[in-house]
Each structure stands twice: as C-alpha cells, then as structure tokens.
mmCIF file of C-alpha atoms in Angstrom:
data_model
loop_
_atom_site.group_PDB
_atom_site.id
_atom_site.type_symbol
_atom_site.label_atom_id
_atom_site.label_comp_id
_atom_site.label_asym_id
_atom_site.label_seq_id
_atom_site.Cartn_x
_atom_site.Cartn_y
_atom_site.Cartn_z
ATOM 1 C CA UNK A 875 -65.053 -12.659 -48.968
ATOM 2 C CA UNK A 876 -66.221 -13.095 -45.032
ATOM 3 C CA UNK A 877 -69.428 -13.264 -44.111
ATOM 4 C CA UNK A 878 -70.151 -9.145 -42.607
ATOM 5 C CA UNK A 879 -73.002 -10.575 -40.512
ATOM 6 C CA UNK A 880 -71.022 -13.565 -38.549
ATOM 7 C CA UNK A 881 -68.383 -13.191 -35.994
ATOM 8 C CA UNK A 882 -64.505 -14.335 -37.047
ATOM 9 C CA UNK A 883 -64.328 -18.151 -36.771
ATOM 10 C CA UNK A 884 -61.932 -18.501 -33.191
ATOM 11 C CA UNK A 885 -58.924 -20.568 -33.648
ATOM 12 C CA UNK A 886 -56.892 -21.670 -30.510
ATOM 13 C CA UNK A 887 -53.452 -23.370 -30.952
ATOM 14 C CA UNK A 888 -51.687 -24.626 -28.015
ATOM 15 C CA UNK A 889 -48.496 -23.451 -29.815
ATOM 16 C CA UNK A 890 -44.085 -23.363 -28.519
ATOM 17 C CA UNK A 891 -42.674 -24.650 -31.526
ATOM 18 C CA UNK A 892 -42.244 -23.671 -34.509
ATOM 19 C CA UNK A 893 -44.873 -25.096 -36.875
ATOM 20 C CA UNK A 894 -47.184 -23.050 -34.253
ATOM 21 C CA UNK A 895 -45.613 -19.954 -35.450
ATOM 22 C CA UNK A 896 -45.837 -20.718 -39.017
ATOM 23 C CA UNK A 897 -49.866 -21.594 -38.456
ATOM 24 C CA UNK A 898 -50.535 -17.821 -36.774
ATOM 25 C CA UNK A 899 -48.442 -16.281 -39.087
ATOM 26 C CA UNK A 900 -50.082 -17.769 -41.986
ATOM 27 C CA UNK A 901 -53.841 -17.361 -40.078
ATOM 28 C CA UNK A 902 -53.538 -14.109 -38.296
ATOM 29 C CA UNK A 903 -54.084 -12.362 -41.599
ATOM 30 C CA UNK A 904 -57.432 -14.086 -42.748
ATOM 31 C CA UNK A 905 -60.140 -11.727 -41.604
ATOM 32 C CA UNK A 906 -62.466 -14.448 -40.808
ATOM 33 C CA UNK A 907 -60.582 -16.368 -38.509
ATOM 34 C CA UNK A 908 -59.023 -15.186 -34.779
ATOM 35 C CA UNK A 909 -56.650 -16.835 -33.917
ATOM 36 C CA UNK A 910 -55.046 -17.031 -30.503
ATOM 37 C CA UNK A 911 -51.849 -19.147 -29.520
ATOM 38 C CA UNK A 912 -51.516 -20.389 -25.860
ATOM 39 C CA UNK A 913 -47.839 -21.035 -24.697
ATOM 40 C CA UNK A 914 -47.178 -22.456 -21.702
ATOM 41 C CA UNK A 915 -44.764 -20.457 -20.084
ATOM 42 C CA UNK A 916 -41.925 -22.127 -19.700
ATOM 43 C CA UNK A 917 -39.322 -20.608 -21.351
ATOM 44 C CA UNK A 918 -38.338 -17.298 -19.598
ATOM 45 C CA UNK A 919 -37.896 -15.747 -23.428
ATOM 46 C CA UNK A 920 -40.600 -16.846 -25.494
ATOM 47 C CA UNK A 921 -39.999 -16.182 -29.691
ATOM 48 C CA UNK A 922 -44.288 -14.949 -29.499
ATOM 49 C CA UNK A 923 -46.564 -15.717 -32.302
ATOM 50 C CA UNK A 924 -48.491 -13.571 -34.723
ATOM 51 C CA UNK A 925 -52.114 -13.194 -33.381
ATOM 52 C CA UNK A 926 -53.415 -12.893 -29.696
ATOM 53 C CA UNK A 927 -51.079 -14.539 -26.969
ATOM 54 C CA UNK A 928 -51.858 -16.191 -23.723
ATOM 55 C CA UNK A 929 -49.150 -17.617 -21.714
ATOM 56 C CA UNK A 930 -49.855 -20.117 -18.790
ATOM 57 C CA UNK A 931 -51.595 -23.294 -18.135
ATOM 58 C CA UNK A 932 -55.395 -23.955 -18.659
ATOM 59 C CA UNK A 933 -55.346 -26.339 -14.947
ATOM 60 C CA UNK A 934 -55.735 -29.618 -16.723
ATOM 61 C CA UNK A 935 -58.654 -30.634 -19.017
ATOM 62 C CA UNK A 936 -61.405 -28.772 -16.825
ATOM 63 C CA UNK A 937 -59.901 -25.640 -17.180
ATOM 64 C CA UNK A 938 -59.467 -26.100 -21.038
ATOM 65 C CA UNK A 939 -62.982 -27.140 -21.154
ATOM 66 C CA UNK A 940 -64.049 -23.804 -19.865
ATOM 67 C CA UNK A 941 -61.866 -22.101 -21.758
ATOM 68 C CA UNK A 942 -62.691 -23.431 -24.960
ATOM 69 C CA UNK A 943 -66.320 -22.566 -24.153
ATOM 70 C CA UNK A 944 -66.174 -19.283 -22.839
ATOM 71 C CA UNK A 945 -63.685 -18.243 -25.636
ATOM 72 C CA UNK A 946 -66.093 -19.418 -27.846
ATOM 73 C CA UNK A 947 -63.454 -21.295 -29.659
ATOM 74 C CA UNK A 948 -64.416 -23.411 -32.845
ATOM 75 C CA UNK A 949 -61.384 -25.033 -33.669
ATOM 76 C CA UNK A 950 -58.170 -26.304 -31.454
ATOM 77 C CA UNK A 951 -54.284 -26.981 -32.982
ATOM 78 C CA UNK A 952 -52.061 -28.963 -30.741
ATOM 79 C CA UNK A 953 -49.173 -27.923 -32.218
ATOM 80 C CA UNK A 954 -47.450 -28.391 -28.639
ATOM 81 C CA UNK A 955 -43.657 -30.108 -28.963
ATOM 82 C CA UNK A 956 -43.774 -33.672 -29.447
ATOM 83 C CA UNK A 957 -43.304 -34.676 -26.206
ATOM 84 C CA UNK A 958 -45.647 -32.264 -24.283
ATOM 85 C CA UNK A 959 -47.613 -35.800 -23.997
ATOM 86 C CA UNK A 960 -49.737 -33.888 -20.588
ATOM 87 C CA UNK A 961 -51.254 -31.287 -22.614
ATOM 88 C CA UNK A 962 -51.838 -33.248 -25.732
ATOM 89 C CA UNK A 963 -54.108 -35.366 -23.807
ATOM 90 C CA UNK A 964 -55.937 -32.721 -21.640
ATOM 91 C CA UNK A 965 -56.882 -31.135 -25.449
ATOM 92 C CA UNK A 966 -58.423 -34.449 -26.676
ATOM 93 C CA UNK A 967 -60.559 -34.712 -23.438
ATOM 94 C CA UNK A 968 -61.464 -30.580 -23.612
ATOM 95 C CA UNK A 969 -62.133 -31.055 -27.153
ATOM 96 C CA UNK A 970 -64.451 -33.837 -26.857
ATOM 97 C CA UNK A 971 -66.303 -32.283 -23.673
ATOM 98 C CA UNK A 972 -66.522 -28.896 -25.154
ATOM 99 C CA UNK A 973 -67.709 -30.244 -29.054
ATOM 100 C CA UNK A 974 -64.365 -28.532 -30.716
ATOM 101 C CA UNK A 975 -63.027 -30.247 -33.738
ATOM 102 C CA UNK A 976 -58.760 -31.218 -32.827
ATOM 103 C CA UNK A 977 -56.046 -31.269 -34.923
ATOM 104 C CA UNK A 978 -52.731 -32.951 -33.960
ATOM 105 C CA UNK A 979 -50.276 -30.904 -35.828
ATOM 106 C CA UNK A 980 -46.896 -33.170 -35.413
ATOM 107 C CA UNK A 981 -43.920 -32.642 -37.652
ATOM 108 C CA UNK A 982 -42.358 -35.765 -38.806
ATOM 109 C CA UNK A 983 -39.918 -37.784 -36.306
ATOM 110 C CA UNK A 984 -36.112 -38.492 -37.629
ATOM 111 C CA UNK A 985 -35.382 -41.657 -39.305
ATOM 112 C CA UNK A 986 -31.920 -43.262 -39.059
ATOM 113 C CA UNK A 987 -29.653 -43.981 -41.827
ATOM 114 C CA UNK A 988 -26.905 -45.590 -42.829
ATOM 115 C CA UNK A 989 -24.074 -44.610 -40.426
ATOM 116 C CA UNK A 990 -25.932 -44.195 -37.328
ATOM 117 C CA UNK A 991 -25.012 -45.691 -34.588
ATOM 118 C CA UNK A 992 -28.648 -45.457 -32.663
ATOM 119 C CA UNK A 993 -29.820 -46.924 -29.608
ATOM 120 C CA UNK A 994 -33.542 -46.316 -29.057
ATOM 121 C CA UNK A 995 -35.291 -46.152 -26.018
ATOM 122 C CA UNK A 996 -38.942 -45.157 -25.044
ATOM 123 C CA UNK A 997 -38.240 -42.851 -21.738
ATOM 124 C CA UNK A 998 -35.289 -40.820 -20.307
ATOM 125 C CA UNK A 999 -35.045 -43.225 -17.659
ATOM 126 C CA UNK A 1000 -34.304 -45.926 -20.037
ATOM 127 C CA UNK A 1001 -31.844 -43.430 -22.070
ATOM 128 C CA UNK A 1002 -29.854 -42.762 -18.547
ATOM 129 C CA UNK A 1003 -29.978 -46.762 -17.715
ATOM 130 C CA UNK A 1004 -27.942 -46.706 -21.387
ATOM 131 C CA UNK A 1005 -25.265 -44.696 -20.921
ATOM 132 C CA UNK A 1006 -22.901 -46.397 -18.838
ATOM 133 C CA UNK A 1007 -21.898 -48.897 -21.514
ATOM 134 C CA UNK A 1008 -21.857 -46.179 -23.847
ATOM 135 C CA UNK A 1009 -18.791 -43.023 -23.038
ATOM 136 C CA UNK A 1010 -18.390 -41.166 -20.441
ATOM 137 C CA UNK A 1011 -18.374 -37.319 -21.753
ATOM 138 C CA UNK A 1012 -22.590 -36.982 -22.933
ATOM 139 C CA UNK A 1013 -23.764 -34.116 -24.993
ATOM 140 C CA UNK A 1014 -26.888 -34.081 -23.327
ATOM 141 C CA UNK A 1015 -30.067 -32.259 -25.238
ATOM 142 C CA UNK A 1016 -33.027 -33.713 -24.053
ATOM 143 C CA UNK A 1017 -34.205 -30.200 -22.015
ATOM 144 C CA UNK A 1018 -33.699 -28.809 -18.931
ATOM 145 C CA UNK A 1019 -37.001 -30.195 -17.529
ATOM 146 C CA UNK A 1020 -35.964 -33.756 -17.383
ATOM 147 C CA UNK A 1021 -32.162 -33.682 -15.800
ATOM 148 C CA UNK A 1022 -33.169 -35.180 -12.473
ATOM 149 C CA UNK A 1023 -33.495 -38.956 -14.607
ATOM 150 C CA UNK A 1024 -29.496 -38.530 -14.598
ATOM 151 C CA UNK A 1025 -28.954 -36.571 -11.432
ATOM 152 C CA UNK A 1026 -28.273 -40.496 -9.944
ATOM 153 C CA UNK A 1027 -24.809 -41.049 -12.597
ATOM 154 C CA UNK A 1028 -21.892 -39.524 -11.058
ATOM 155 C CA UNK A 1029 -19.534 -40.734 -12.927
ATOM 156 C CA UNK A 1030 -20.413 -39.894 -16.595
ATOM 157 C CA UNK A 1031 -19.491 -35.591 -17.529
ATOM 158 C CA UNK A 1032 -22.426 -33.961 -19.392
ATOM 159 C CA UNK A 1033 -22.369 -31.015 -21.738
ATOM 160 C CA UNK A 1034 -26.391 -29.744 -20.988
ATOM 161 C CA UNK A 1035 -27.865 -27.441 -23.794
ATOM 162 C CA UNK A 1036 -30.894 -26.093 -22.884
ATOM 163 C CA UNK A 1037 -32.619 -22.403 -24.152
ATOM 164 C CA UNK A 1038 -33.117 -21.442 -20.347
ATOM 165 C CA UNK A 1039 -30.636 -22.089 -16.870
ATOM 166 C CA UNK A 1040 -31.434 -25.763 -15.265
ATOM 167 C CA UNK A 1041 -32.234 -26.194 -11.751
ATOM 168 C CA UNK A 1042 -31.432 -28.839 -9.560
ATOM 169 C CA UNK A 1043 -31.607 -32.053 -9.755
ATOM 170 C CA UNK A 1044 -29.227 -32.222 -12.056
ATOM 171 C CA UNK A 1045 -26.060 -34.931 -12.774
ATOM 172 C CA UNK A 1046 -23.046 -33.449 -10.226
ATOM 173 C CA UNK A 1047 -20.734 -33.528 -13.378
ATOM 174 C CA UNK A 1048 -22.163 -31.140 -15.791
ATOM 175 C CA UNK A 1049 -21.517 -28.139 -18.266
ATOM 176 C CA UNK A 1050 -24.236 -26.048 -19.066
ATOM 177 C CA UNK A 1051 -24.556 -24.633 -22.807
ATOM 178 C CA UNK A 1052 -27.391 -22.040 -23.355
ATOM 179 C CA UNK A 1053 -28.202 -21.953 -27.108
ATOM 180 C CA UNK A 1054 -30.984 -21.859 -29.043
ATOM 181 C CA UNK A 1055 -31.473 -23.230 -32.694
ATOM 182 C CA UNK A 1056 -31.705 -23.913 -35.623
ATOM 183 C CA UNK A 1057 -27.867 -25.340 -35.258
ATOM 184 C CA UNK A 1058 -25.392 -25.990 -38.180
ATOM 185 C CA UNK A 1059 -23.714 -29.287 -39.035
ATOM 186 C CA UNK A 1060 -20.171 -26.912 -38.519
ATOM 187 C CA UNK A 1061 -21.214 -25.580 -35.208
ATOM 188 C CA UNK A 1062 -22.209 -29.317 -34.295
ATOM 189 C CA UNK A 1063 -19.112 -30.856 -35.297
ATOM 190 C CA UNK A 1064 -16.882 -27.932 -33.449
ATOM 191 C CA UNK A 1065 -18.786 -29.065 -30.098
ATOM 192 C CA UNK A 1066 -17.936 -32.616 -30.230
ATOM 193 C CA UNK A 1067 -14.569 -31.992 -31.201
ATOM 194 C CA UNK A 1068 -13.881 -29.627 -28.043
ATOM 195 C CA UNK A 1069 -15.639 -31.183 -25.654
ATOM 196 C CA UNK A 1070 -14.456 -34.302 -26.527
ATOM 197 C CA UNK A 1071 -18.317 -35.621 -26.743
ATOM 198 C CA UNK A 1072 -18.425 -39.481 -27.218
ATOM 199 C CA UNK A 1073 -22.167 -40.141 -26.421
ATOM 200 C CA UNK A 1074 -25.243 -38.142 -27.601
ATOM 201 C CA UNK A 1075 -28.402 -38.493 -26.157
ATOM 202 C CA UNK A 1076 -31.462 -36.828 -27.608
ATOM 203 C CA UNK A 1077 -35.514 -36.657 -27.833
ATOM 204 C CA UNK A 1078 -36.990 -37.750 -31.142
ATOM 205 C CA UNK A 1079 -38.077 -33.945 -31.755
ATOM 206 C CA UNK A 1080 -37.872 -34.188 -35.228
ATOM 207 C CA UNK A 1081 -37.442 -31.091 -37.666
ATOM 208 C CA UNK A 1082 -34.223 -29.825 -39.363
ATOM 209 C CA UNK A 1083 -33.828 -26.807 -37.193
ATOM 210 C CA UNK A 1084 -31.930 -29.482 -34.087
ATOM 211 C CA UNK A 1085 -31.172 -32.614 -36.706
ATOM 212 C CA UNK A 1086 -27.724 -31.014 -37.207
ATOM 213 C CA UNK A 1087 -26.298 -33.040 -34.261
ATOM 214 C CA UNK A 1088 -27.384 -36.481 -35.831
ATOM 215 C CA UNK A 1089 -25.290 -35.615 -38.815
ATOM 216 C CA UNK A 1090 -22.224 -34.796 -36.582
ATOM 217 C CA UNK A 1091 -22.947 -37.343 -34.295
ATOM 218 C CA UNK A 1092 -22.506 -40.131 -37.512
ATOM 219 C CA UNK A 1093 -19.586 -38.497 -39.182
ATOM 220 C CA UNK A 1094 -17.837 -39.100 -35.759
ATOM 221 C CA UNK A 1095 -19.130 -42.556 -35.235
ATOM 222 C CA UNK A 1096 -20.553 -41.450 -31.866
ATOM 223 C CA UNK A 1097 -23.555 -43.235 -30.791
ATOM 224 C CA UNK A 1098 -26.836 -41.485 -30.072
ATOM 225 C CA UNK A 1099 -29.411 -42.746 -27.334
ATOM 226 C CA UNK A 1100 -32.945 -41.505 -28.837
ATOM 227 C CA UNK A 1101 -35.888 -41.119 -26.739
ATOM 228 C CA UNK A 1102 -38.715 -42.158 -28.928
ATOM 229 C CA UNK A 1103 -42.170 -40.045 -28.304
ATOM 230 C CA UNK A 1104 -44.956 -40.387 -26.579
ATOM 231 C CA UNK A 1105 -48.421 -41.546 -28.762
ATOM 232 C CA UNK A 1106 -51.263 -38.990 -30.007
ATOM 233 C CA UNK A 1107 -54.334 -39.820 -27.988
ATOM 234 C CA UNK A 1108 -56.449 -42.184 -30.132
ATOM 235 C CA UNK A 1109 -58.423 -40.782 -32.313
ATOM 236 C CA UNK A 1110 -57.347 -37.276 -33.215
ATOM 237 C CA UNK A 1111 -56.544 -36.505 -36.540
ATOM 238 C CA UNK A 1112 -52.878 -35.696 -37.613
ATOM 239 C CA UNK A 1113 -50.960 -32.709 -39.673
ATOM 240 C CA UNK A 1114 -47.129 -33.023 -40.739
ATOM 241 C CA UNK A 1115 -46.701 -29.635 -41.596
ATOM 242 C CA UNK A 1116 -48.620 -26.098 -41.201
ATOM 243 C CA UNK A 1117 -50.198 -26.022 -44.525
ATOM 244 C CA UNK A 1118 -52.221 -29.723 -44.104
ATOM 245 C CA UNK A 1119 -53.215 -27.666 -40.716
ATOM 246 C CA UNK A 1120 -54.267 -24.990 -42.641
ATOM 247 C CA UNK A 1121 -56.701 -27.087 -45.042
ATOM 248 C CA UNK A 1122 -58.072 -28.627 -41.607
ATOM 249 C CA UNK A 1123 -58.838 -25.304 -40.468
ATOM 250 C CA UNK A 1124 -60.433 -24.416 -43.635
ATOM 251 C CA UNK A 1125 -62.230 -27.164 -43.997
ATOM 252 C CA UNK A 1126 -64.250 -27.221 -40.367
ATOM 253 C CA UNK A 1127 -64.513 -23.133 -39.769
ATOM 254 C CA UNK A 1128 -66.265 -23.005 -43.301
ATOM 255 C CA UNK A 1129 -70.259 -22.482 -43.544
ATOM 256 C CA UNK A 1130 -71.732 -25.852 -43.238
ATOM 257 C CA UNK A 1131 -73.427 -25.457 -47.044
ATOM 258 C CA UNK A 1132 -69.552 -24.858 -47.983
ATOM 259 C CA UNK A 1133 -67.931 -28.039 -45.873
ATOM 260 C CA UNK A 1134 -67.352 -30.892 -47.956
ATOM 261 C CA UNK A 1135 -68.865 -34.286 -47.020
ATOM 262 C CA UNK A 1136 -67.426 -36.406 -44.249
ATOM 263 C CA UNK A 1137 -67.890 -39.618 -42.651
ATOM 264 C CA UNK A 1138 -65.407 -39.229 -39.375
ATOM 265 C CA UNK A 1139 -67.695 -37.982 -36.248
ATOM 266 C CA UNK A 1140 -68.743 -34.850 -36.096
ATOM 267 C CA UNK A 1141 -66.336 -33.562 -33.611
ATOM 268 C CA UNK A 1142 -62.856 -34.855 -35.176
ATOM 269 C CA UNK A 1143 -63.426 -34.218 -38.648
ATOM 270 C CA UNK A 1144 -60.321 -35.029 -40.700
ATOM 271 C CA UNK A 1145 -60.266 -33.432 -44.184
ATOM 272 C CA UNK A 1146 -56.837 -34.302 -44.992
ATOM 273 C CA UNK A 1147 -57.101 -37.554 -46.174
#
C-alpha cells in the first residue's frame, strides 16, 4: 500500500515510441507514482500515452534542468527513439545537474543473418555515399527528417515512407508513401515487387513492429544500407524492454529503508544487474 502521508513519486519519460507507451500504460495505474510522458512534437498525429502529456521541447539541457526541478521529478526514462541522440544527451546532463536517477530504456538493435545482404554504415551521409554502386530504385525509410543527405543524388528514384508529409530538401526523384507500422512481411514483399525496389536503406531502429522489410528485403536478395545508432552517453544505465524499466523505477522511487543496497553513484543507480 502507498504511503497516505507522502506525495506520488513523479516519473518523467521522454517517450515517442513504443516501449514509452508500454511504460505509462503499465505505471499510470500505480497510485504512488505520476507519471508524465514528454513527446516532442514532431509528428503532426501523435498515438498519446497513458498518464499526463506534454508535447514540445525542454530548450536543451537548461531547460530540462528546470524542469526536472520545478516538476519535482524523481525519476527520468529516455525512452526517446534510438536515434534521438540530441535529447538523449541533454537528459544525462539535466539528470546529473538536477540529482535525478536516468534510465536509458533502448530496445534491442537488429542483428543480421544468414541471407542478408547488409552494408553498414554509421551516418546517413555515409548510407547516401553507398548507394550509387548499389540500384537505382531505393525504398527509402530512414524518416522524413533526414532527406536533405540525398537531396544531392539525382539520378537514383526513391520510394520515401514516412508517418507525416516531407518537406524540402528532398532527392528530385521521389515517391512519397505515408504509412505507419507495425508492417507485415506480405505487405513488405508486395512493395518491392511493385515498385520494383532493388536497394533498401534503413536506421538500425530495432523492434519487430518495422523488421518486416529486412525479411523481404533477404528473400529478394536486395541489399540493405543500415545506419548503425548513435552511443548512450557514458554512464547511464540501460533497459531492453519496459518491464527491466519498470524494476528500475521500482527500485529508486521506493523508501530508502525499502531500496536494496547499491554500489553505482547515487544519482545513476542501476538495479538491473
């Protein structure tokens, strides 16, 4: 049972994916916890979390800082998309200004097997430097946000799927597909076959809700260009799912005389080990 006489424990999770969701919906409930999700605001349609919902920027790791302190918040999820690599790194400043344990909450990356034909790169610049050896029709489904790395190819045709409308820069040779996942293996192999697709190029988002394309992609013997992600600032513990983040959260909004014994500093506990 909570404690009547102290305040619910305040959760933040800097949330847009879907392990975020999972975390609120699982949280929200608990009466000793408040939990709040932050999105940033991007997408025009947001799916919204259970909980409280802000939507917007903090303005870098000052404004996080404050928020995080005048929120009173006592624990903070980035459980941002694995390549929101900006925000991830304004939290582990915040956090460490502001004395708030972080969790990293990072599903797990896809690993090639047999079959794939992958060609790994560590930036979309790198990916669009790629192509030209590779086709000349690109499913390309790296987000909207980053087009202008192959606004420069005008040669290559790209088929863009993206949840919201891209603006310029953008490749002069393009298709846009708006869809949204989780995709099938049929759908997948449908779109390769009419658009005649013989290059795929895609983040290493990880998840089974988008992985549909890699299986398509190998039973056509199409090669994939995969952007590998960015690193987790050093030092902040990590979560592969929603239910390690939900130990975390346990673990560090408990009464101290309830916390089990630690040796990590204070402020980055990491229970899950």
């Amino acid at each position: 049972m909570p404690d009547a006489a102290r305040p619910p424990r305040h959760v933040l999770i800097l949330g847009g994916t879907t392990e975020a969701r999972r975390l609120a919906a699982t949280l929200a409930p608990e009466p000793a916890l408040r939990v709040t999700t932050s999105l940033a605001g991007r997408v025009a349609a947001p799916r919204l979390p259970d909980g409280e919902v802000r939507i917007g920027g903090f303005g870098g790791p000052e404004g996080l800082t404050r928020w995080l302190r005048e929120h009173a918040v006592d624990a903070l999820i980035d459980a941002t998309h694995p390549f929101a690599g900006t925000i991830s790194f304004s939290a582990a400043r915040a956090a460490a200004t502001a004395h708030v344990p972080l969790l990293a909450l990072r599903r797990p990356g896809w690993v090639p097997v047999p079959g794939d034909d992958w060609h790994q790169v560590t930036s979309l610049d790198e990916a669009a430097a790629a192509l030209p050896g590779l086709g000349s029709r690109i499913f390309l489904t790296t987000g909207r946000m980053g087009l202008a790395h192959f606004a420069h190819l005008t040669d290559p045709w790209f088929l863009v799927r993206s949840v919201d409308a891209p603006e310029p820069p953008h490749p002069p040779r393009m298709e846009v597909l708006l869809d949204r996942g989780p995709f099938t293996v049929e759908g997948e192999r449908a779109l390769l076959r009419a658009h005649r697709i013989d290059v795929l190029v895609t983040k290493d988002s990880g998840a089974a809700a988008t992985a549909a394309k890699l299986t398509a992609a190998r039973e056509a013997g199409i090669p994939v260009v995969v952007v590998g992600r960015p690193p987790v600032p050093d030092g902040v513990p990590m979560a592969a799912n929603p239910d390690e983040a939900v130990k975390w959260i346990h673990a560090v909004t408990a009464p101290l005389s309830a916390r089990p014994v630690h040796t990590e500093p204070i402020g980055f506990p990491h229970p899950l080990d």
